Coordinates of C-alpha atoms and ligand atoms in Angstrom, one line a residue:
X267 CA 63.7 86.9 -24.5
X268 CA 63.1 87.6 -20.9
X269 CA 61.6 91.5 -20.8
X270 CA 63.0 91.9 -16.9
X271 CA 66.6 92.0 -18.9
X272 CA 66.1 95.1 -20.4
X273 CA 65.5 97.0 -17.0
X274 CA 69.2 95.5 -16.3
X275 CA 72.7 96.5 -17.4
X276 CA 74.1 93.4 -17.3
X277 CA 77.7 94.4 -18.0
X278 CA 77.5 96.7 -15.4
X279 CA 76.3 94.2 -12.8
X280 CA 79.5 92.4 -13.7
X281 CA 81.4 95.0 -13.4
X282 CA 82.7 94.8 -17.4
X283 CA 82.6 97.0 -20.6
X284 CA 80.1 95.5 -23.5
X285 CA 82.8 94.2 -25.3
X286 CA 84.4 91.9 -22.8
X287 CA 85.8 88.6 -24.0
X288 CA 83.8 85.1 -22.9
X289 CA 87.3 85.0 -20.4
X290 CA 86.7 88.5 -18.3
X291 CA 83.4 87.7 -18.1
X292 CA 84.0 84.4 -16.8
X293 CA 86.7 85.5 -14.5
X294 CA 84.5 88.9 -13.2
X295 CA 81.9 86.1 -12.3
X296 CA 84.3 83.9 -10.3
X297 CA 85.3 86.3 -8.4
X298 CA 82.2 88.3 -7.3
X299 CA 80.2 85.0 -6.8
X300 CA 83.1 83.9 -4.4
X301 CA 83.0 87.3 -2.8
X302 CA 79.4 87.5 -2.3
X303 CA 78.0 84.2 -1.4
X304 CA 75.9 83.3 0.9
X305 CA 78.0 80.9 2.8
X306 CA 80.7 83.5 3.3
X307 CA 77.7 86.3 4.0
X308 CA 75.0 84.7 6.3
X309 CA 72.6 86.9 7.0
X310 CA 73.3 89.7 5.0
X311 CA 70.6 90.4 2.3
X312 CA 72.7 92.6 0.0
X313 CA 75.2 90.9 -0.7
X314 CA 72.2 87.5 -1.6
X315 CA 70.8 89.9 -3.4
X316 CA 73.6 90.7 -5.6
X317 CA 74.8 87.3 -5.4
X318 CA 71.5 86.6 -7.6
X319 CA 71.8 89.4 -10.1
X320 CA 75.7 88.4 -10.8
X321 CA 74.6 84.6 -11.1
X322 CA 71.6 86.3 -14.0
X323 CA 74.2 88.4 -15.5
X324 CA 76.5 85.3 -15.8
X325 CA 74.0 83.1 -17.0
X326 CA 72.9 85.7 -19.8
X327 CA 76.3 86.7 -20.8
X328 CA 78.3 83.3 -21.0
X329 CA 75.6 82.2 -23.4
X330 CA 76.9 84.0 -26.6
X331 CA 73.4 82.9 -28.2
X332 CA 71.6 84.7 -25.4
X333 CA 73.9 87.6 -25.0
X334 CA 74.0 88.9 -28.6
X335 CA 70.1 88.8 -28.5
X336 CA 70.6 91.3 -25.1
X337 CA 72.8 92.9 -26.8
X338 CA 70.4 93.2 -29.8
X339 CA 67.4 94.7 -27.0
X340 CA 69.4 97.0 -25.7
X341 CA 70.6 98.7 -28.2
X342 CA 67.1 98.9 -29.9
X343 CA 65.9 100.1 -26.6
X344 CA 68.6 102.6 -26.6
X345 CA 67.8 104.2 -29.7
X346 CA 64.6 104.8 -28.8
X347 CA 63.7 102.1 -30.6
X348 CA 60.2 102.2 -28.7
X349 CA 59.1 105.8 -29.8
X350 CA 58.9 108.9 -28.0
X351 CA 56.2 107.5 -25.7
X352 CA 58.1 108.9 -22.2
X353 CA 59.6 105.6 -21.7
X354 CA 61.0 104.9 -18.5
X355 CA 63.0 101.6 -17.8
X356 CA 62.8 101.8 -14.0
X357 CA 59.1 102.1 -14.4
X358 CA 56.6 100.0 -13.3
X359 CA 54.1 99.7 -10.7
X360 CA 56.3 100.3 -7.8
X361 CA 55.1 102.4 -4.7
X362 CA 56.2 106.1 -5.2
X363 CA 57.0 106.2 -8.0
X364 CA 53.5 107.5 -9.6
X365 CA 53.4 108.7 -13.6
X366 CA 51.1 105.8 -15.0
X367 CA 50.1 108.3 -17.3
X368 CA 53.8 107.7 -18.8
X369 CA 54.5 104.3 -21.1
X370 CA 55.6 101.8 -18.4
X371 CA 57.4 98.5 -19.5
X372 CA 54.5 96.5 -18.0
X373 CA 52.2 98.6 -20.4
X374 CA 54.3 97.7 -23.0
X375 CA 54.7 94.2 -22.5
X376 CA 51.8 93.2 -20.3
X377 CA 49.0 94.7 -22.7
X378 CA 47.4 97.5 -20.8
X379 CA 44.1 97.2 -19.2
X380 CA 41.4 97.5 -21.3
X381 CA 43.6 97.0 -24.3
X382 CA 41.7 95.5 -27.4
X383 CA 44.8 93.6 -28.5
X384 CA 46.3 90.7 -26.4
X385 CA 48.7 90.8 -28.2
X386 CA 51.6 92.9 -29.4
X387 CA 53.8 94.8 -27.4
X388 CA 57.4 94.2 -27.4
X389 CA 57.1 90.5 -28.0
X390 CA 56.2 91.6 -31.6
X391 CA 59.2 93.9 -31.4
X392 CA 62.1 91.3 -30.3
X393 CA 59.7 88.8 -32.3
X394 CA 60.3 91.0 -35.4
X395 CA 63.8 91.9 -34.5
X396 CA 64.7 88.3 -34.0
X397 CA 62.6 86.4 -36.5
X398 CA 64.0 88.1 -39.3
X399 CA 62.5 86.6 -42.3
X400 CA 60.7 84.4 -40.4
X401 CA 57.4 85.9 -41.3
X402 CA 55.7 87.4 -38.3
X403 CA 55.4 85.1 -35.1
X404 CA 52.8 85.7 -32.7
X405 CA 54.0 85.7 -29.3
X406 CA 51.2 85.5 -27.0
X407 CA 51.0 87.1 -23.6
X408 CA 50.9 85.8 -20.3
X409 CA 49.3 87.4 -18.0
X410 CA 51.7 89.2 -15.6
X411 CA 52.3 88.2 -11.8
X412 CA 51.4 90.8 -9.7
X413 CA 54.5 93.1 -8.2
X414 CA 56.1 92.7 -5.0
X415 CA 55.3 94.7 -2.8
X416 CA 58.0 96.4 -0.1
X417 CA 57.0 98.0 3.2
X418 CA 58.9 98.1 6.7
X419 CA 57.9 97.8 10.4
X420 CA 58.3 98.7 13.9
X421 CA 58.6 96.3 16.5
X422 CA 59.6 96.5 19.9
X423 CA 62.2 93.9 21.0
X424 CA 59.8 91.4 22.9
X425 CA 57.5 91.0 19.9
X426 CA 60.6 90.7 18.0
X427 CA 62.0 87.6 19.8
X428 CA 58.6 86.1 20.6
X429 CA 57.0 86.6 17.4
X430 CA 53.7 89.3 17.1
X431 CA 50.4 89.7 14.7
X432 CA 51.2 93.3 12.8
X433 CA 48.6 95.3 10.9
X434 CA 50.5 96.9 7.8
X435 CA 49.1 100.0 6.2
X436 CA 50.2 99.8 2.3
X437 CA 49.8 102.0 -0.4
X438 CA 49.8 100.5 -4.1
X439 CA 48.2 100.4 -7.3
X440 CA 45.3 98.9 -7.8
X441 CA 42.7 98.5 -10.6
X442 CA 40.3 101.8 -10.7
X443 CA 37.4 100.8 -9.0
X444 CA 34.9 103.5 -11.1
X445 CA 35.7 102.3 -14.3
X446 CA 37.0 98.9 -13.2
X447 CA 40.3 99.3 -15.3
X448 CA 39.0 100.6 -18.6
X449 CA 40.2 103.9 -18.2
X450 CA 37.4 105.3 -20.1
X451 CA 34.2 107.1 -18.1
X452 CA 31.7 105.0 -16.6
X453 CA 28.6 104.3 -19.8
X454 CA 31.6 104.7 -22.6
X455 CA 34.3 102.4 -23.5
X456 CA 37.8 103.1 -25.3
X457 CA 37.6 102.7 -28.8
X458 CA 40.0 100.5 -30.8
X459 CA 43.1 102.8 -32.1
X460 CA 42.4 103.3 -35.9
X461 CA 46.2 103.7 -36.3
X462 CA 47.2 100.5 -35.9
X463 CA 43.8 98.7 -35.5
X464 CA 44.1 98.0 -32.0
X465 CA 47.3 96.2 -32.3
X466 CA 49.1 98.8 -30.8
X467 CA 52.5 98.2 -33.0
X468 CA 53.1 99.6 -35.9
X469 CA 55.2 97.3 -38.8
X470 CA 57.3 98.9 -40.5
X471 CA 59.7 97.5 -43.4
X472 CA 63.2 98.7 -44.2
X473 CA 64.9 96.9 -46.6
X474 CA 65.3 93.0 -45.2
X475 CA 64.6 94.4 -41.6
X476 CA 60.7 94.2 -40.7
X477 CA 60.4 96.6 -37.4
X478 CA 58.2 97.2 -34.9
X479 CA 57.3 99.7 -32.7
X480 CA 54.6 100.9 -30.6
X481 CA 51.8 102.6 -31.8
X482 CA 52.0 106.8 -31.4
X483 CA 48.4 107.5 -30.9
X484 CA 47.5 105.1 -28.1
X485 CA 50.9 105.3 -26.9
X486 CA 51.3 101.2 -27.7
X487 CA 48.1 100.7 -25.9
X488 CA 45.8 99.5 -29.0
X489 CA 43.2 101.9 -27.8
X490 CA 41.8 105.3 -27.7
X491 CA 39.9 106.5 -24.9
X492 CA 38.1 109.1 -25.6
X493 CA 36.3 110.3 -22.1
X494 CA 38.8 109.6 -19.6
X495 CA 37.2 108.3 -16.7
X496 CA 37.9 111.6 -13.7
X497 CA 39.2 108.9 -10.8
X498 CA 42.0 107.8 -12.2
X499 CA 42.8 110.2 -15.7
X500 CA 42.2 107.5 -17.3
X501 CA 45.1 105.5 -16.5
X502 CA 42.7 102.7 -15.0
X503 CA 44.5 102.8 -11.9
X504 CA 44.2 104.1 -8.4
X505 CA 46.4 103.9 -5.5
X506 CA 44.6 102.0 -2.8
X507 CA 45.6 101.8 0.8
X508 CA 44.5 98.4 2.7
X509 CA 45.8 97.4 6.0
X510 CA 46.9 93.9 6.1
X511 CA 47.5 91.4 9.2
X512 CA 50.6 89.8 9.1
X513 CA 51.9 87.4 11.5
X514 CA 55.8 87.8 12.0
X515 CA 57.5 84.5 13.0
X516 CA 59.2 84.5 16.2
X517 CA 62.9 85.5 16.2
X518 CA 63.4 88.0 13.8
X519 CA 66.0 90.3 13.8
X520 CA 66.8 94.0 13.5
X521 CA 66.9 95.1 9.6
X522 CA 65.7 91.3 8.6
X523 CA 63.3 91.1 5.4
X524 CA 61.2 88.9 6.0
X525 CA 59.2 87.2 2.5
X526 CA 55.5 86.7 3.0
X527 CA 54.4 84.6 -0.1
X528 CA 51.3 86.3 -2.1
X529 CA 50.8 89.3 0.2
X530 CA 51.8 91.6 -2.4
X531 CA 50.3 92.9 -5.0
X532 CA 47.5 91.4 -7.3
X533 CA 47.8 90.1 -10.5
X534 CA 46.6 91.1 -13.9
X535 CA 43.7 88.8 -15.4
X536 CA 43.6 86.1 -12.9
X537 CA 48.0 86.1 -12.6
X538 CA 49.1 85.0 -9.0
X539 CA 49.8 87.7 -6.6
X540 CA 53.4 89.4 -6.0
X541 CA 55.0 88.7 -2.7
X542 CA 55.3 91.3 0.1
X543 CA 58.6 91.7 2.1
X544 CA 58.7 93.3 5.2
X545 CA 61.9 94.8 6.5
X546 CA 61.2 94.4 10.3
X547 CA 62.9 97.3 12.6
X548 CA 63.5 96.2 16.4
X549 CA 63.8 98.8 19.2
X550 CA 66.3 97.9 22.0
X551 CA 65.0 96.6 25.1
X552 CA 66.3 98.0 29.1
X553 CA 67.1 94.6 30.0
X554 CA 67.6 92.6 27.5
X555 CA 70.2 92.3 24.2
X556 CA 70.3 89.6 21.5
X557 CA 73.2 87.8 20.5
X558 CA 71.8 85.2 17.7
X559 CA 69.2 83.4 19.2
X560 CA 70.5 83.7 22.5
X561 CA 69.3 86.4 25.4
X562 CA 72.0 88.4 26.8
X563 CA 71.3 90.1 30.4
X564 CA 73.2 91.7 32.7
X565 CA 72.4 90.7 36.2
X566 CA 73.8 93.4 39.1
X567 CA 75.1 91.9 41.8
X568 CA 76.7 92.7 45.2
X569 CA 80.3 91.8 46.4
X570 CA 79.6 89.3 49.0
X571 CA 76.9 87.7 46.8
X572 CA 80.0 86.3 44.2
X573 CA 81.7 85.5 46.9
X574 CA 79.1 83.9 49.2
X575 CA 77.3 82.3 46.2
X576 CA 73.0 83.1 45.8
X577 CA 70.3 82.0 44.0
X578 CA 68.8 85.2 42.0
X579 CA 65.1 85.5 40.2
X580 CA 65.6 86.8 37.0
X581 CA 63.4 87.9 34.0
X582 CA 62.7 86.1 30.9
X583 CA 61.0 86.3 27.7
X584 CA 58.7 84.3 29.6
X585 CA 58.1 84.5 33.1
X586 CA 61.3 84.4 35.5
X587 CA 63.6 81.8 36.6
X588 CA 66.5 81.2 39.4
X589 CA 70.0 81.2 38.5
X590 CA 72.0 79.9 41.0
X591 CA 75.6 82.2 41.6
X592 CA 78.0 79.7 42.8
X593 CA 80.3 80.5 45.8
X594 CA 83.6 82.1 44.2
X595 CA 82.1 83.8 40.8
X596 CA 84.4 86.4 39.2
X597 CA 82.6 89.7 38.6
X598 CA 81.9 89.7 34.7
X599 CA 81.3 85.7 34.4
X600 CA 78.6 84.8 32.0
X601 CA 76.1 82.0 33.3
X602 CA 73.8 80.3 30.6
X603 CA 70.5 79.0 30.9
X604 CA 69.9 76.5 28.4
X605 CA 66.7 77.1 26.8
X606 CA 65.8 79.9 27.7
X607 CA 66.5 82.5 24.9
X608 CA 64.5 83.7 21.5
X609 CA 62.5 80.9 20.3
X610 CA 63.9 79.3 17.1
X611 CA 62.1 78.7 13.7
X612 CA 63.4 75.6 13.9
X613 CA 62.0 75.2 17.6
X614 CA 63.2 75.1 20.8
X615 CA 65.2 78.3 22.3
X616 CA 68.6 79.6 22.5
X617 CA 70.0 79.9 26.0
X618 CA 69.4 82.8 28.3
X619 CA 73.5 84.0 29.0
X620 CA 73.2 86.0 32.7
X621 CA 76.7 88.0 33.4
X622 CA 77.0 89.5 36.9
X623 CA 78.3 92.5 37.5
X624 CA 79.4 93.7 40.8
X625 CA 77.1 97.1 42.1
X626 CA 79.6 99.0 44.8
X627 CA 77.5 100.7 47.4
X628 CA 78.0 104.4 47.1
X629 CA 77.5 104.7 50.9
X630 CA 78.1 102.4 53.5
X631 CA 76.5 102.8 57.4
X632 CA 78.7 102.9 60.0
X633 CA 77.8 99.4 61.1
X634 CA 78.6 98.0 57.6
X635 CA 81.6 100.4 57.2
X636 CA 83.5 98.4 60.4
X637 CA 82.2 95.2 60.0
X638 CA 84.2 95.8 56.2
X639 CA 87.4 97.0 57.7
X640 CA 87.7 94.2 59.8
X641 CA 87.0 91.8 56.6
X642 CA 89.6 93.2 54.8
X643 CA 92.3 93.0 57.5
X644 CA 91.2 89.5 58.0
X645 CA 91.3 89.2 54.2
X646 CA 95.4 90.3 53.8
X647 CA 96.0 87.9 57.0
X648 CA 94.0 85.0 55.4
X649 CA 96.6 85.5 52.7
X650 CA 94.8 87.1 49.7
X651 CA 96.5 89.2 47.3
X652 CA 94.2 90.5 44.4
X653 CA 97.5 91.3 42.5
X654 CA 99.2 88.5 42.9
X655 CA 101.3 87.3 39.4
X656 CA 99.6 90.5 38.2
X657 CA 101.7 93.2 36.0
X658 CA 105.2 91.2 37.0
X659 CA 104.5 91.2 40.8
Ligands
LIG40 ZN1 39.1 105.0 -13.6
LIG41 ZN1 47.4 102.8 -32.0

C-alpha cells in the first residue's frame, strides 16, 4: 500500500464516480492519456504533470486487487478512521503551509522525530485492515526521502539564453537546531507514551476485525513530551532560510521548471534528499526575442540600403557579427545566421534570424529632398510600378 495514494482521489483524477466499471475507467484513461501526452504537448509541464497522475490513477484502478485495497484506505481515512488528531491530507512539510503542531501524514507514517517506536503508524493500520486474521505483521519503516522543494526566479533574458549562477533564498523545515529534533527542552527528553507504550497505535478488536488507530495522547507519536523545547513548541522543527547557488543551464525559457536533483529538502535519518525545481521567469530584452532556440532581431534599415545592398554589424549574444543585405531585399525579409542563437543543451546554437525593416526619414534636407524627386521620376520612366498585378491592376 503506497501512503502517497491516500493524499489522491483517484476517481477524480480520472474524471469517474467510485463505482465505475473496469470499461469507463479504461476508456476515461484512453482518452485523457491521448489528450495529454507529451508528444502531442511538448513543453507544456501541466499537462506532463497530469499525464503522470492519470497514468497512477490507471495503474491503481485497473488493478481490481489494488483498487479495492484504495478503496478500503479511503474510506477508513474518511471516517475518521485515524482519530480526531486534526488530520490534514494535504499536509506535509510543504513551504507555507505551517501547523506542524497538527498530525501530518508524514508524522503518521514516517514515525515522528524523536519517536520511541519505529514502528507503527499507518502501516499497522492498512497492515491490520488488510491482514485480517493474519496475526499482526510488522511493517517496518523506511526512512522518508526528503520533500521537494519548489521556488521560482528572475532572470533577465541574456542570462536566460546564455545560462547564469543564481543564489536562491529558500525557506523550509528543517530539524530544530536547539533540541536537535527531540521536541523536548534542551537536558529533558520525551518520555515514552504510557497509553500505548510508545507504539503510538492503539489495537483494538471488534468482532473478526482487529483495528488500529493512532494513539490519542501523543497524537500517534509514541511519545509524551513533557517540557516542550521554546524554539520550535515542541514540534522539533524550525523553518530555516539558506541561500543556495544554483547554476541554470543555458537556454531556458520563460515559465520553464527546471529539476535540480537533491537540492531540496533533507531527508529523515540518513534518507536521500528531495529535489528542488525552479520555475525560472525571463524578462524581455530591447533587442532581442526568442523563437525556440533561435534569436529573433529586428534590424532597421534605410530605403536605399535594401535596395543598394550593405553589410550591417549587428549584436549578438556574443559579440557582433556582419550580415550582409543583398542588393534587392524586400522590407520585412528575415536573414539567418546559422549558429548564432541561444546555445543548446544539446550543444551548438540556433541561428540568429535578422529581419529588416525599412526606417522613413521624418525629414528630408533640401539636397536630399531633390536628389529623391528626381529618383522617382527616373524610377516610373525606368518602368517600375510598385502595384503592378496588385488588387486586379
Ligand atoms: Zn526545538
Ligand atoms: Zn500514545
Amino acid at each position: 500500500m503506497n501512503r502517497e495514494w491516500l493524499e489522491k482521489d483517484f476517481y477524480k483524477e480520472l474524471g469517474i464516480s467510485s463505482g465505475a466499471t473496469q470499461d469507463e475507467i479504461k476508456k476515461a484513461y484512453r482518452k485523457l492519456a491521448r489528450d495529454l501526452h507529451p508528444d502531442k504537448n511538448p513543453g507544456d509541464t501541466k499537462a506532463e504533470e497530469r499525464f503522470k497522475a492519470v497514468s497512477e490513477a490507471h495503474a491503481v484502478l485497473s488493478d481490481p486487487e489494488k483498487r479495492s485495497e484504495y478503496d478500503e484506505a479511503r474510506r477508513l481515512f474518511a471516517n475518521g478512521g485515524f482519530g480526531r488528531g486534526g488530520f490534514s491530507p494535504g499536509g506535509g512539510y510543504g513551504q507555507g503551509q505551517g501547523g506542524f503542531g497538527e498530525f501530518n501524514l508524514g508524522d503518521i507514517f514516517g514515525g515522528a522525530a524523536g519517536s520511541t517506536a519505529a514502528d507503527g503508524g499507518l502501516g499497522d493500520i492498512l497492515g491490520g485492515l488488510f491482514n485480517r486474521g493474519g496475526g499482526a505483521t510488522r511493517t517496518s519503516t523506511r526512512p522518508r526521502r526528503g520533500s521537494d522543494v519548489e521556488t521560482e526566479t528572475n532572470l533577465g533574458f541574456r542570462e536566460a539564453a546564455q545560462g547564469v549562477t543564481v543564489p536562491l533564498r529558500m525557506t523550509s523545515p528543517s530539524p530544530c537546531t536547539t533540541c536537535h529534533g527531540s521536541g523536548a527542552k534542551p537536558g529533558t527528553s520525551p518520555r515514552v507514551c504510557p497509553h500505548c507504550n510508545g507504539t503510538g497505535v492503539i489495537s483494538r478488536n471488534q468482532g473478526a476485525f482487529g483495528f488500529s488507530e493512532p494513539c490519542d495522547d501523543c497524537r500517534g507519536t509514541g511519545s509524551i513530551i513533557d517540557d516542550p523545547c521554546v524554539d520550535c513548541r515542541g514540534t522539533g522543527i524550525q523553518n530555516r532560510t539558506r541561500t543556495i547557488t544554483v547554476r541554470i543551464p543555458p537556454g531556458v525559457r520563460d515559465g520553464q521548471r527546471i529539476r535540480l536533483a537533491g537540492q531540496g529538502e533533507a531527508g529523515l535519518r540518513g534518507a536521500p534528499a528531495g529535489d528542488l525545481f525552479v520555475t525560472v521567469h525571463v524578462s524581455n530584452d530591447k533587442v532581442f526575442g526568442r523563437n525556440g532556440d533561435d534569436l529573433t532581431l529586428v534590424l532597421p534599415v534605410s530605403y536605399s540600403e535594401l535596395v543598394l545592398g550593405t553589410t550591417v554589424s549587428v549584436p549578438t549574444l556574443d559579440g557582433r557579427v556582419g550580415v550582409k543585405v543583398p542588393a534587392g531585399t524586400a522590407d520585412g525579409r528575415t536573414l539567418r545566421v546559422r549558429g548564432r542563437g541561444v546555445p543548446k543543451r544539446s550543444g551548438g546554437a540556433g541561428d540568429l534570424l535578422v529581419t529588416v525593416k525599412v526606417a522613413v526619414p521624418p525629414k528630408l534636407d533640401d539636397e536630399a529632398s531633390e536628389a529623391l524627386r528626381r529618383y522617382a521620376e527616373a524610377e516610373k520612366a525606368g518602368g517600375f510600378d510598385p502595384r503592378a498585378g496588385w488588387a486586379g491592376a
